[in-house]
Amino acid sequence: GGVFANAQTGNVILGAVDLAGGQWGAALRHLWPILAFFIGITLAIHIKRGRLDGVLRYPIRITIAAQAGILLVIGFLPDTVNDSFITVPIAFLCAMQMELFRTIGDYNYMAIATTGNLMRLVEAAYGFVADRTSAARGALRVYTVVVFCFGLGAVVGAVITHFLHGHAAWVGAGILAVTLILFVVDERRDD
């Protein structure tokens, strides 16, 4: 429907263009995912700050399970459903992913977009070539893998979507389910 579900930069730009052109309805379509993104970030901050720890035993696990469940439901939606029923919940989920998962070891990264990761990759490559530091070598390794995996995910996502259409959301739900299992295994190993 011409609305971004993932990174919100496009919605801000296209919404502003629609507003400037007096296209109020079209501009409003871009507002809902942005608001869902705000709510997702807010909830994720709430979780990270431990405000749900007294209520939920494993808030991160529950969050990942809820995300998988939402994608599972989205996969069942017919192609005729209004796009907002897909883009708005995905914007919410992306916001939570972005806020909850921001680092790999000591390195910051962006889980839902790759522009910042590309910048960090070039910075690390420059540091490795120009300064020859071990820190730059480690960063170069991490950001190369992150950018490669992002691109690979886009290719795999496109192929899966070509064959499964809306049911491709089930693949994302499956990946989140595997992530949840890895969290549980990792926490048990640490105990």
mmCIF file of C-alpha atoms in Angstrom:
data_model
loop_
_atom_site.group_PDB
_atom_site.id
_atom_site.type_symbol
_atom_site.label_atom_id
_atom_site.label_comp_id
_atom_site.label_asym_id
_atom_site.label_seq_id
_atom_site.Cartn_x
_atom_site.Cartn_y
_atom_site.Cartn_z
ATOM 1 C CA GLY A 1 0.000 0.000 0.000
ATOM 2 C CA GLY A 2 2.965 2.386 -0.361
ATOM 3 C CA VAL A 3 3.587 2.460 3.401
ATOM 4 C CA PHE A 4 6.738 1.223 5.106
ATOM 5 C CA ALA A 5 6.361 -1.283 7.920
ATOM 6 C CA ASN A 6 10.007 -1.466 8.935
ATOM 7 C CA ALA A 7 12.215 1.644 9.094
ATOM 8 C CA GLN A 8 10.111 4.768 9.509
ATOM 9 C CA THR A 9 12.223 7.255 7.546
ATOM 10 C CA GLY A 10 10.239 6.509 4.387
ATOM 11 C CA ASN A 11 6.927 7.065 6.180
ATOM 12 C CA VAL A 12 8.088 10.420 7.535
ATOM 13 C CA ILE A 13 9.227 11.546 4.082
ATOM 14 C CA LEU A 14 6.243 10.205 2.129
ATOM 15 C CA GLY A 15 3.804 11.445 4.785
ATOM 16 C CA ALA A 16 5.358 14.915 4.595
ATOM 17 C CA VAL A 17 5.165 14.886 0.794
ATOM 18 C CA ASP A 18 1.500 13.866 1.000
ATOM 19 C CA LEU A 19 0.813 16.644 3.532
ATOM 20 C CA ALA A 20 2.549 19.197 1.325
ATOM 21 C CA GLY A 21 0.385 18.048 -1.579
ATOM 22 C CA GLY A 22 -2.822 18.273 0.463
ATOM 23 C CA GLN A 23 -3.292 14.487 0.381
ATOM 24 C CA TRP A 24 -4.598 14.193 3.956
ATOM 25 C CA GLY A 25 -5.816 10.586 3.676
ATOM 26 C CA ALA A 26 -2.571 9.385 2.153
ATOM 27 C CA ALA A 27 -0.571 11.220 4.819
ATOM 28 C CA LEU A 28 -2.636 9.563 7.547
ATOM 29 C CA ARG A 29 -1.744 6.094 6.193
ATOM 30 C CA HIS A 30 1.897 6.891 7.003
ATOM 31 C CA LEU A 31 1.070 8.130 10.504
ATOM 32 C CA TRP A 32 -0.263 4.830 11.930
ATOM 33 C CA PRO A 33 2.957 2.808 11.531
ATOM 34 C CA ILE A 34 4.923 5.731 12.975
ATOM 35 C CA LEU A 35 2.661 5.767 16.045
ATOM 36 C CA ALA A 36 2.962 1.969 16.362
ATOM 37 C CA PHE A 37 6.731 2.415 16.177
ATOM 38 C CA PHE A 38 6.622 4.969 19.026
ATOM 39 C CA ILE A 39 4.555 2.581 21.133
ATOM 40 C CA GLY A 40 6.908 -0.328 20.390
ATOM 41 C CA ILE A 41 9.985 1.703 21.351
ATOM 42 C CA THR A 42 8.271 2.892 24.551
ATOM 43 C CA LEU A 43 7.296 -0.640 25.578
ATOM 44 C CA ALA A 44 10.788 -1.949 24.807
ATOM 45 C CA ILE A 45 12.374 0.798 26.938
ATOM 46 C CA HIS A 46 9.953 -0.110 29.709
ATOM 47 C CA ILE A 47 11.064 -3.753 29.458
ATOM 48 C CA LYS A 48 14.793 -2.887 29.300
ATOM 49 C CA ARG A 49 14.543 -0.757 32.408
ATOM 50 C CA GLY A 50 13.161 -3.703 34.340
ATOM 51 C CA ARG A 51 9.727 -2.240 34.958
ATOM 52 C CA LEU A 52 8.026 -5.530 34.076
ATOM 53 C CA ASP A 53 10.431 -7.767 35.995
ATOM 54 C CA GLY A 54 8.123 -7.871 39.024
ATOM 55 C CA VAL A 55 5.157 -8.840 36.869
ATOM 56 C CA LEU A 56 6.792 -11.140 34.305
ATOM 57 C CA ARG A 57 9.537 -13.607 35.103
ATOM 58 C CA TYR A 58 11.165 -13.495 31.653
ATOM 59 C CA PRO A 59 9.997 -10.314 29.869
ATOM 60 C CA ILE A 60 12.418 -10.660 26.923
ATOM 61 C CA ARG A 61 11.326 -14.249 26.309
ATOM 62 C CA ILE A 62 7.673 -13.270 26.498
ATOM 63 C CA THR A 63 8.324 -10.364 24.133
ATOM 64 C CA ILE A 64 9.959 -12.652 21.559
ATOM 65 C CA ALA A 65 7.135 -15.201 21.914
ATOM 66 C CA ALA A 66 4.550 -12.435 21.434
ATOM 67 C CA GLN A 67 6.372 -11.197 18.334
ATOM 68 C CA ALA A 68 6.414 -14.711 16.880
ATOM 69 C CA GLY A 69 2.710 -15.046 17.681
ATOM 70 C CA ILE A 70 1.865 -11.757 15.979
ATOM 71 C CA LEU A 71 3.762 -12.780 12.834
ATOM 72 C CA LEU A 72 2.046 -16.161 12.919
ATOM 73 C CA VAL A 73 -1.350 -14.423 12.942
ATOM 74 C CA ILE A 74 -0.281 -12.024 10.172
ATOM 75 C CA GLY A 75 0.624 -15.049 8.045
ATOM 76 C CA PHE A 76 -2.990 -16.203 8.219
ATOM 77 C CA LEU A 77 -4.435 -12.883 6.999
ATOM 78 C CA PRO A 78 -5.882 -13.018 3.482
ATOM 79 C CA ASP A 79 -4.342 -10.931 0.705
ATOM 80 C CA THR A 80 -7.535 -8.862 0.634
ATOM 81 C CA VAL A 81 -7.060 -7.478 4.155
ATOM 82 C CA ASN A 82 -6.316 -3.763 4.492
ATOM 83 C CA ASP A 83 -2.532 -3.208 4.444
ATOM 84 C CA SER A 84 -2.693 -1.368 7.773
ATOM 85 C CA PHE A 85 -3.501 -4.647 9.521
ATOM 86 C CA ILE A 86 -0.052 -5.797 8.433
ATOM 87 C CA THR A 87 2.132 -2.674 8.412
ATOM 88 C CA VAL A 88 1.058 -1.327 11.802
ATOM 89 C CA PRO A 89 1.815 -4.475 13.857
ATOM 90 C CA ILE A 90 5.062 -5.020 11.951
ATOM 91 C CA ALA A 91 6.119 -1.427 12.678
ATOM 92 C CA PHE A 92 5.453 -2.137 16.360
ATOM 93 C CA LEU A 93 7.510 -5.360 16.222
ATOM 94 C CA CYS A 94 10.385 -3.678 14.383
ATOM 95 C CA ALA A 95 10.517 -0.954 16.988
ATOM 96 C CA MET A 96 10.779 -3.534 19.750
ATOM 97 C CA GLN A 97 13.514 -5.412 17.850
ATOM 98 C CA MET A 98 15.425 -2.188 17.280
ATOM 99 C CA GLU A 99 15.285 -1.105 20.920
ATOM 100 C CA LEU A 100 15.825 -4.485 22.600
ATOM 101 C CA PHE A 101 18.610 -5.775 20.364
ATOM 102 C CA ARG A 102 21.144 -3.037 19.728
ATOM 103 C CA THR A 103 24.531 -4.563 20.415
ATOM 104 C CA ILE A 104 26.695 -7.489 19.438
ATOM 105 C CA GLY A 105 29.301 -7.675 22.164
ATOM 106 C CA ASP A 106 30.707 -4.153 22.392
ATOM 107 C CA TYR A 107 29.434 -3.098 18.964
ATOM 108 C CA ASN A 108 26.245 -1.124 18.334
ATOM 109 C CA TYR A 109 24.203 -2.152 15.339
ATOM 110 C CA MET A 110 20.784 -1.582 13.802
ATOM 111 C CA ALA A 111 18.609 -4.688 13.531
ATOM 112 C CA ILE A 112 15.958 -3.317 11.173
ATOM 113 C CA ALA A 113 17.907 -1.133 8.724
ATOM 114 C CA THR A 114 21.415 -1.207 7.366
ATOM 115 C CA THR A 115 22.515 2.361 6.594
ATOM 116 C CA GLY A 116 24.127 2.833 10.008
ATOM 117 C CA ASN A 117 25.683 -0.628 9.796
ATOM 118 C CA LEU A 118 27.178 0.220 6.398
ATOM 119 C CA MET A 119 28.629 3.423 7.863
ATOM 120 C CA ARG A 120 30.176 1.483 10.758
ATOM 121 C CA LEU A 121 31.527 -1.116 8.306
ATOM 122 C CA VAL A 122 33.302 1.583 6.289
ATOM 123 C CA GLU A 123 34.614 3.230 9.480
ATOM 124 C CA ALA A 124 35.963 -0.121 10.689
ATOM 125 C CA ALA A 125 37.521 -0.875 7.292
ATOM 126 C CA TYR A 126 39.167 2.539 7.272
ATOM 127 C CA GLY A 127 40.433 2.006 10.826
ATOM 128 C CA PHE A 128 41.771 -1.414 9.920
ATOM 129 C CA VAL A 129 43.528 -0.251 6.736
ATOM 130 C CA ALA A 130 44.718 3.171 7.928
ATOM 131 C CA ASP A 131 45.358 2.546 11.635
ATOM 132 C CA ARG A 132 45.828 -1.244 11.692
ATOM 133 C CA THR A 133 44.226 -1.605 15.110
ATOM 134 C CA SER A 134 42.913 -4.867 16.487
ATOM 135 C CA ALA A 135 39.744 -3.070 17.608
ATOM 136 C CA ALA A 136 39.088 -2.035 14.007
ATOM 137 C CA ARG A 137 39.707 -5.626 12.837
ATOM 138 C CA GLY A 138 37.105 -6.938 15.306
ATOM 139 C CA ALA A 139 34.604 -4.258 14.308
ATOM 140 C CA LEU A 140 35.238 -4.954 10.624
ATOM 141 C CA ARG A 141 34.513 -8.639 11.174
ATOM 142 C CA VAL A 142 31.270 -7.960 13.098
ATOM 143 C CA TYR A 143 29.919 -5.323 10.709
ATOM 144 C CA THR A 144 30.813 -7.376 7.626
ATOM 145 C CA VAL A 145 28.768 -10.270 9.013
ATOM 146 C CA VAL A 146 25.894 -7.962 10.039
ATOM 147 C CA VAL A 147 25.679 -6.293 6.616
ATOM 148 C CA PHE A 148 26.063 -9.614 4.790
ATOM 149 C CA CYS A 149 23.321 -11.229 6.890
ATOM 150 C CA PHE A 150 21.040 -8.241 6.346
ATOM 151 C CA GLY A 151 21.480 -8.521 2.576
ATOM 152 C CA LEU A 152 21.094 -12.300 2.680
ATOM 153 C CA GLY A 153 17.932 -11.890 4.737
ATOM 154 C CA ALA A 154 16.541 -9.483 2.150
ATOM 155 C CA VAL A 155 17.245 -11.956 -0.676
ATOM 156 C CA VAL A 156 15.802 -14.909 1.242
ATOM 157 C CA GLY A 157 12.808 -12.787 2.275
ATOM 158 C CA ALA A 158 12.133 -11.778 -1.317
ATOM 159 C CA VAL A 159 12.326 -15.379 -2.543
ATOM 160 C CA ILE A 160 10.141 -16.691 0.281
ATOM 161 C CA THR A 161 7.609 -13.904 -0.242
ATOM 162 C CA HIS A 162 7.507 -14.684 -3.965
ATOM 163 C CA PHE A 163 6.453 -18.254 -3.203
ATOM 164 C CA LEU A 164 4.513 -17.885 0.059
ATOM 165 C CA HIS A 165 3.082 -14.365 -0.344
ATOM 166 C CA GLY A 166 1.554 -13.308 2.986
ATOM 167 C CA HIS A 167 2.384 -16.650 4.559
ATOM 168 C CA ALA A 168 6.051 -15.590 4.460
ATOM 169 C CA ALA A 169 5.404 -14.024 7.880
ATOM 170 C CA TRP A 170 5.477 -17.576 9.218
ATOM 171 C CA VAL A 171 9.181 -17.782 8.391
ATOM 172 C CA GLY A 172 9.822 -14.730 10.553
ATOM 173 C CA ALA A 173 7.725 -16.298 13.300
ATOM 174 C CA GLY A 174 9.819 -19.457 13.002
ATOM 175 C CA ILE A 175 13.079 -17.521 13.220
ATOM 176 C CA LEU A 176 11.811 -15.771 16.346
ATOM 177 C CA ALA A 177 10.785 -19.144 17.800
ATOM 178 C CA VAL A 178 14.323 -20.452 17.224
ATOM 179 C CA THR A 179 15.681 -17.268 18.814
ATOM 180 C CA LEU A 180 13.462 -17.877 21.835
ATOM 181 C CA ILE A 181 14.777 -21.439 22.136
ATOM 182 C CA LEU A 182 18.361 -20.137 21.961
ATOM 183 C CA PHE A 183 17.589 -17.626 24.736
ATOM 184 C CA VAL A 184 16.252 -20.400 26.952
ATOM 185 C CA VAL A 185 19.212 -22.700 26.245
ATOM 186 C CA ASP A 186 21.704 -19.867 26.832
ATOM 187 C CA GLU A 187 20.099 -18.831 30.132
ATOM 188 C CA ARG A 188 20.023 -22.438 31.351
ATOM 189 C CA ARG A 189 23.683 -22.858 30.429
ATOM 190 C CA ASP A 190 24.547 -19.713 32.427
ATOM 191 C CA ASP A 191 22.687 -21.011 35.517
#
